[in-house]
Amino acid sequence: LCSCGNRRPAPSAGQTSPETLAVPDTIPPLKAGVFETGDDVFGEEISLSGDTVKTDDIFRVGVSTMIIRDSVMLVCCNEASPFRFYSLPDLTFTGSSAHKGRGPMEFIRPEIWPYDSPEYLALVSDEAKVDGSLARIRRDGTLEKMPHCIPDRYSGSYSYTRGYAADSQGRIAFVYRSGLYLYDGRDTSVVADSTVKKIADLRLKGQSAGSTMNIGSLGVNFKYQRMVWAYKYKKRVLVCDMEGNVRVIQFKTPDTREAEGAGMDANVTRYWKLYSGKEYFYLLYSGRTPADVVREQERGIYYIYVEQFDWNGNPVKRYHLDNWGFISVDESARTLYFLSNVSEFPFFIYHIL
């Protein structure tokens, strides 16, 4: 199941976890409702400069995703063997796995998603497929089919809104056509139609379930029973518990024209990507149109923001980073690992407060 000729990541058995900070077992109940606020709620913005990790390990970043589990980082990138493994904290490359293609356990446009399990690093979906199939990646890099009985009606057509997260108990949180759902596969005697519960409606006012304006990023914390949707074209964060209580944080932003379909690049990109930590979630924020970003980068100007929230949606801190790309966060080491798609070397390290 791993790419021929590629090194597999070394087994993690016997490795010690770098975690030293205690994560609270519980958090307060979610306060439901709509809350309007401004950027000043974060307090003073924190500007950070990244440390370049100079390495011979150069690869095509593309639109990439990273997941950290203990002392292992998994990167999904735009290579023929798309899953790359690194040991932390020194970011030593230990191997790659999988193939791009149309064969069994091959992927055309793979995406990785969090999987809260001691045996696995991540879930895998393929954006090019609408058959509902999922895979999972073991800690040694091997891939296998992810067993589930989610009914076909939740995967029968392409959805602009999508995302997954799973835990070791057989639960899968997912987004399909602007609905946020929770699949519970713990009781195998339950008929398939009874395994899925709708948790929240993600549609913006006046938008259909298939609207591109509802696009966003999913975050899930099974320990705290929280699910998050951060909107790409609205500075809006929806947080809910797994009972369906919903809190919306709506930031005040200047009025901007919004376009559907082919004109989407004319829209201001708000929340681009989300990273789920154990105690907090982190949102990449642009605040500019793609054309604005390109014009700035042509003049050598690179920056992006990271906004940190607790799992009840309370703003914590806002960082200004001197780069452009994607993030993962090791909360125990207070380290943000940045994957740049505009720099000579792909990896940068930021020390967060």
Coordinates of C-alpha atoms in Angstrom, one line a residue:
L1 CA 0.0 0.0 0.0
C2 CA 3.0 2.3 0.3
S3 CA 4.9 3.6 -2.7
C4 CA 7.5 1.3 -4.0
G5 CA 11.0 2.6 -3.5
N6 CA 9.9 5.1 -0.8
R7 CA 11.0 4.9 2.8
R8 CA 8.3 4.2 5.2
P9 CA 8.2 6.2 8.4
A10 CA 9.8 4.4 11.3
P11 CA 7.3 2.8 13.8
S12 CA 6.4 5.1 16.7
A13 CA 6.4 2.3 19.3
G14 CA 8.6 3.2 22.2
Q15 CA 8.7 6.9 21.3
T16 CA 7.9 9.3 24.1
S17 CA 5.4 12.0 23.7
P18 CA 6.7 15.6 23.8
E19 CA 3.6 16.7 25.7
T20 CA 4.3 18.4 28.9
L21 CA 1.4 20.8 29.3
A22 CA -1.8 19.5 30.9
V23 CA -4.9 19.9 28.8
P24 CA -8.2 20.4 30.8
D25 CA -10.5 17.4 30.8
T26 CA -13.6 19.6 30.4
I27 CA -14.6 23.0 29.3
P28 CA -17.6 25.2 30.3
P29 CA -21.0 24.6 28.5
L30 CA -21.4 26.3 25.2
K31 CA -23.2 29.7 25.3
A32 CA -25.6 29.5 22.3
G33 CA -26.6 32.6 20.3
V34 CA -25.1 35.1 17.8
F35 CA -22.3 37.3 19.1
E36 CA -21.1 40.3 17.1
T37 CA -17.6 41.6 17.8
G38 CA -14.5 43.2 16.3
D39 CA -10.9 42.4 15.9
D40 CA -10.0 44.3 19.0
V41 CA -11.4 41.3 21.0
F42 CA -8.1 39.6 20.5
G43 CA -6.1 42.3 22.2
E44 CA -2.8 43.5 20.8
E45 CA -1.8 41.8 17.6
I46 CA 1.4 39.7 17.9
S47 CA 3.9 40.0 15.0
L48 CA 6.2 37.0 14.6
S49 CA 9.1 36.2 12.3
G50 CA 9.7 32.6 11.3
D51 CA 12.9 30.6 11.5
T52 CA 13.8 28.9 8.2
V53 CA 14.4 25.1 8.3
K54 CA 17.1 24.6 5.7
T55 CA 16.8 21.2 4.2
D56 CA 17.5 19.3 1.0
D57 CA 14.0 17.9 1.3
I58 CA 12.2 20.0 -1.3
F59 CA 8.8 19.1 -2.7
R60 CA 5.8 20.6 -4.4
V61 CA 3.7 22.2 -1.7
G62 CA 0.6 23.1 -3.7
V63 CA -2.5 23.3 -1.4
S64 CA -1.2 21.2 1.5
T65 CA -2.4 20.0 4.9
M66 CA -0.4 19.0 8.0
I67 CA -1.4 16.9 11.0
I68 CA 0.7 16.5 14.1
R69 CA 0.3 13.4 16.3
D70 CA 2.8 13.2 19.2
S71 CA 6.3 13.4 17.6
V72 CA 5.1 12.8 14.0
M73 CA 4.0 15.3 11.4
L74 CA 2.1 14.1 8.4
V75 CA 2.0 16.3 5.3
C76 CA -0.3 15.9 2.3
C77 CA 1.3 17.6 -0.7
N78 CA 1.3 17.8 -4.5
E79 CA 3.7 14.9 -5.2
A80 CA 3.3 11.6 -6.9
S81 CA 3.7 10.0 -3.4
P82 CA 1.5 12.6 -1.6
F83 CA 1.9 11.6 2.1
R84 CA 5.2 12.6 3.7
F85 CA 6.3 11.9 7.3
Y86 CA 8.5 13.9 9.5
S87 CA 9.8 13.5 13.0
L88 CA 9.6 16.4 15.4
P89 CA 10.9 18.7 16.6
D90 CA 13.8 18.7 14.0
L91 CA 11.5 18.0 11.0
T92 CA 13.6 15.0 9.8
F93 CA 12.0 13.4 6.7
T94 CA 11.4 9.7 7.5
G95 CA 9.4 8.5 4.5
S96 CA 6.5 8.8 2.1
S97 CA 3.5 6.7 1.1
A98 CA 0.7 6.2 -1.3
H99 CA 0.4 6.8 -5.1
K100 CA -1.6 9.3 -7.1
G101 CA -3.7 7.5 -9.6
R102 CA -7.0 5.8 -10.3
G103 CA -6.3 2.4 -9.0
P104 CA -7.2 0.7 -5.7
M105 CA -6.0 2.8 -2.7
E106 CA -4.7 5.5 -5.1
F107 CA -5.8 9.1 -5.0
I108 CA -6.3 11.8 -7.6
R109 CA -6.7 14.9 -5.2
P110 CA -6.2 13.5 -1.7
E111 CA -7.0 15.4 1.5
I112 CA -6.1 14.4 5.0
W113 CA -8.3 14.9 8.1
P114 CA -7.8 14.5 11.8
Y115 CA -8.3 11.0 13.3
D116 CA -8.3 10.8 17.1
S117 CA -7.0 7.3 17.4
P118 CA -3.8 5.8 19.0
E119 CA -3.2 3.5 16.0
Y120 CA -3.8 6.0 13.1
L121 CA -2.5 9.4 12.0
A122 CA -5.3 10.6 9.7
L123 CA -8.3 10.0 7.5
V124 CA -8.0 10.4 3.8
S125 CA -10.6 11.5 1.3
D126 CA -10.3 12.1 -2.4
E127 CA -11.8 15.4 -3.7
A128 CA -12.2 13.9 -7.1
K129 CA -14.5 11.1 -5.9
V130 CA -18.1 11.3 -4.7
D131 CA -18.5 7.6 -3.7
G132 CA -18.2 8.2 0.0
S133 CA -15.1 6.1 0.3
L134 CA -12.5 7.0 3.0
A135 CA -9.1 5.6 3.9
R136 CA -7.0 5.8 7.0
I137 CA -3.2 6.0 7.5
R138 CA -1.5 3.9 10.2
R139 CA 1.4 5.3 12.1
D140 CA 3.8 3.2 10.0
G141 CA 2.5 4.8 6.8
T142 CA 0.4 1.9 5.5
L143 CA -3.1 2.7 4.2
E144 CA -6.3 0.8 4.6
K145 CA -10.0 1.3 3.9
M146 CA -11.9 3.2 6.6
P147 CA -15.0 1.1 7.5
H148 CA -18.3 3.0 7.9
C149 CA -21.9 2.7 6.9
I150 CA -22.7 6.3 6.2
P151 CA -25.7 6.2 3.8
D152 CA -25.1 7.0 0.1
R153 CA -27.3 10.1 0.2
Y154 CA -24.5 12.0 2.0
S155 CA -22.0 11.5 -0.8
G156 CA -23.9 11.1 -4.1
S157 CA -22.9 14.4 -5.6
Y158 CA -20.0 16.9 -5.5
S159 CA -20.2 19.2 -2.4
Y160 CA -18.4 22.6 -2.2
T161 CA -18.7 22.3 1.6
R162 CA -16.8 19.2 2.9
G163 CA -14.7 18.1 5.8
Y164 CA -14.1 15.1 8.0
A165 CA -12.9 14.1 11.5
A166 CA -13.1 10.8 13.3
D167 CA -12.3 9.1 16.6
S168 CA -11.3 5.6 17.7
Q169 CA -14.9 4.9 18.9
G170 CA -16.4 4.8 15.4
R171 CA -17.7 8.3 15.2
I172 CA -17.2 10.5 12.1
A173 CA -18.0 14.2 11.9
F174 CA -18.5 15.4 8.3
V175 CA -19.9 18.2 6.2
Y176 CA -22.0 17.7 3.1
R177 CA -24.0 20.3 1.1
S178 CA -23.8 22.8 3.9
G179 CA -25.0 20.5 6.6
L180 CA -22.8 19.4 9.6
Y181 CA -23.4 15.8 10.6
L182 CA -22.2 13.2 13.1
Y183 CA -22.1 9.6 12.1
D184 CA -22.1 7.1 15.1
G185 CA -20.9 3.6 14.1
R186 CA -20.4 2.3 17.6
D187 CA -23.6 0.2 17.6
T188 CA -23.4 -2.1 14.6
S189 CA -26.9 -3.3 15.1
V190 CA -28.4 0.1 14.2
V191 CA -29.8 0.5 10.7
A192 CA -27.7 2.8 8.5
D193 CA -30.3 5.5 8.2
S194 CA -30.3 5.9 12.0
T195 CA -26.5 6.3 12.3
V196 CA -26.3 9.9 11.1
K197 CA -27.5 13.0 13.1
K198 CA -27.6 16.5 11.7
I199 CA -25.9 18.8 14.1
A200 CA -26.1 22.2 12.4
D201 CA -27.2 24.0 9.2
L202 CA -24.2 25.9 7.8
R203 CA -26.1 27.9 5.2
L204 CA -25.7 31.6 5.3
K205 CA -28.8 33.7 5.1
G206 CA -30.3 33.7 1.6
Q207 CA -27.9 30.9 0.3
S208 CA -28.8 27.5 -0.9
A209 CA -27.3 24.3 0.3
G210 CA -25.1 24.1 -2.8
S211 CA -23.9 27.7 -2.6
T212 CA -20.2 28.4 -2.9
M213 CA -20.7 31.2 -0.3
N214 CA -21.0 28.5 2.4
I215 CA -17.5 27.2 1.8
G216 CA -15.3 26.9 4.9
S217 CA -13.1 24.7 7.1
L218 CA -14.1 22.1 9.6
G219 CA -12.6 21.6 13.1
V220 CA -13.7 18.9 15.6
N221 CA -12.7 18.1 19.2
F222 CA -14.3 14.9 20.3
K223 CA -13.0 15.2 23.9
Y224 CA -14.8 18.5 24.3
Q225 CA -17.7 17.5 22.1
R226 CA -17.2 20.6 19.9
M227 CA -17.5 21.2 16.1
V228 CA -16.4 24.3 14.3
W229 CA -17.1 25.8 10.8
A230 CA -15.0 28.8 9.8
Y231 CA -16.4 30.5 6.6
K232 CA -14.1 31.4 3.8
Y233 CA -16.0 34.4 2.5
K234 CA -17.4 35.8 5.7
K235 CA -15.5 36.6 8.9
R236 CA -17.9 34.3 10.7
V237 CA -17.2 31.3 13.0
L238 CA -19.9 28.7 13.9
V239 CA -19.2 26.6 17.0
C240 CA -21.6 23.9 18.2
D241 CA -21.7 21.0 20.7
M242 CA -22.7 17.6 19.6
E243 CA -26.2 18.1 20.9
G244 CA -26.9 20.8 18.3
N245 CA -26.5 23.9 20.4
V246 CA -25.0 26.6 18.2
R247 CA -22.9 29.7 18.8
V248 CA -22.0 32.1 16.0
I249 CA -19.2 34.7 16.3
Q250 CA -19.7 37.3 13.6
F251 CA -16.9 39.8 13.1
K252 CA -17.6 43.3 11.9
T253 CA -16.0 43.8 8.5
P254 CA -16.2 46.5 5.8
D255 CA -19.0 45.8 3.3
T256 CA -17.6 44.0 0.2
R257 CA -19.2 42.8 -3.0
E258 CA -19.7 39.1 -3.1
A259 CA -19.8 36.9 -6.2
E260 CA -20.8 33.3 -6.9
G261 CA -19.2 30.7 -9.2
A262 CA -16.6 32.0 -11.7
G263 CA -16.3 35.3 -9.9
M264 CA -15.3 33.8 -6.6
D265 CA -11.7 35.2 -6.8
A266 CA -13.2 38.7 -6.6
N267 CA -14.3 38.0 -3.0
V268 CA -12.2 38.8 0.0
T269 CA -10.8 35.5 1.5
R270 CA -11.5 35.5 5.2
Y271 CA -10.8 32.2 6.9
W272 CA -8.7 30.1 4.6
K273 CA -7.8 27.0 6.6
L274 CA -8.3 25.6 10.1
Y275 CA -6.0 23.6 12.4
S276 CA -7.5 21.7 15.3
G277 CA -5.4 21.6 18.5
K278 CA -6.2 19.7 21.7
E279 CA -7.0 22.9 23.6
Y280 CA -7.5 25.5 20.9
F281 CA -8.3 25.8 17.2
Y282 CA -6.3 28.1 14.9
L283 CA -7.6 29.9 11.8
L284 CA -5.6 31.2 8.9
Y285 CA -7.0 34.6 7.9
S286 CA -6.2 36.5 4.8
G287 CA -8.5 39.6 4.6
R288 CA -7.7 40.2 1.0
T289 CA -8.8 39.0 -2.4
P290 CA -6.5 36.5 -4.2
A291 CA -5.6 39.2 -6.7
D292 CA -4.5 41.5 -3.9
V293 CA -2.3 38.8 -2.5
V294 CA -0.6 38.2 -5.8
R295 CA 0.0 41.9 -6.3
E296 CA 1.6 42.2 -2.9
Q297 CA 3.7 39.1 -3.4
E298 CA 5.0 40.5 -6.7
R299 CA 6.4 43.3 -4.7
G300 CA 8.0 40.9 -2.2
I301 CA 5.3 41.4 0.5
Y302 CA 4.3 38.1 2.3
Y303 CA 2.1 37.9 5.3
I304 CA -0.9 36.1 6.8
Y305 CA -2.7 36.1 10.1
V306 CA -3.4 33.3 12.6
E307 CA -6.4 33.7 14.9
Q308 CA -6.5 31.5 18.0
F309 CA -9.8 30.5 19.7
D310 CA -10.8 28.2 22.5
W311 CA -13.2 25.4 21.7
N312 CA -16.2 27.5 22.9
G313 CA -15.4 30.1 20.3
N314 CA -13.8 32.6 22.6
P315 CA -11.0 34.6 20.8
V316 CA -7.6 34.2 22.4
K317 CA -4.8 35.7 20.3
R318 CA -4.1 37.1 16.9
Y319 CA -0.7 36.6 15.2
H320 CA 0.8 38.3 12.1
L321 CA 3.2 36.0 10.3
D322 CA 5.8 37.0 7.7
N323 CA 4.9 34.3 5.2
W324 CA 2.2 32.7 3.1
G325 CA 1.1 29.0 3.3
F326 CA -0.3 26.5 5.8
I327 CA 0.0 25.7 9.5
S328 CA 0.1 23.0 12.1
V329 CA 0.5 23.6 15.8
D330 CA 2.3 21.6 18.6
E331 CA 0.6 23.2 21.6
S332 CA 2.7 21.3 24.1
A333 CA 5.9 22.9 22.7
R334 CA 4.2 26.2 21.9
T335 CA 5.4 25.8 18.3
L336 CA 3.7 26.6 15.0
Y337 CA 5.1 24.7 12.0
F338 CA 4.5 26.7 8.8
L339 CA 4.6 25.2 5.3
S340 CA 5.2 27.9 2.8
N341 CA 4.3 27.7 -0.9
V342 CA 6.2 30.9 -1.8
S343 CA 9.6 30.3 -0.3
E344 CA 12.8 28.4 -1.4
F345 CA 12.6 26.1 1.7
P346 CA 9.2 24.7 2.6
F347 CA 9.3 24.7 6.4
F348 CA 9.4 27.6 8.9
I349 CA 9.0 27.5 12.7
Y350 CA 7.3 30.1 14.8
H351 CA 7.3 30.2 18.6
I352 CA 3.8 31.2 19.8
L353 CA 3.0 32.6 23.3

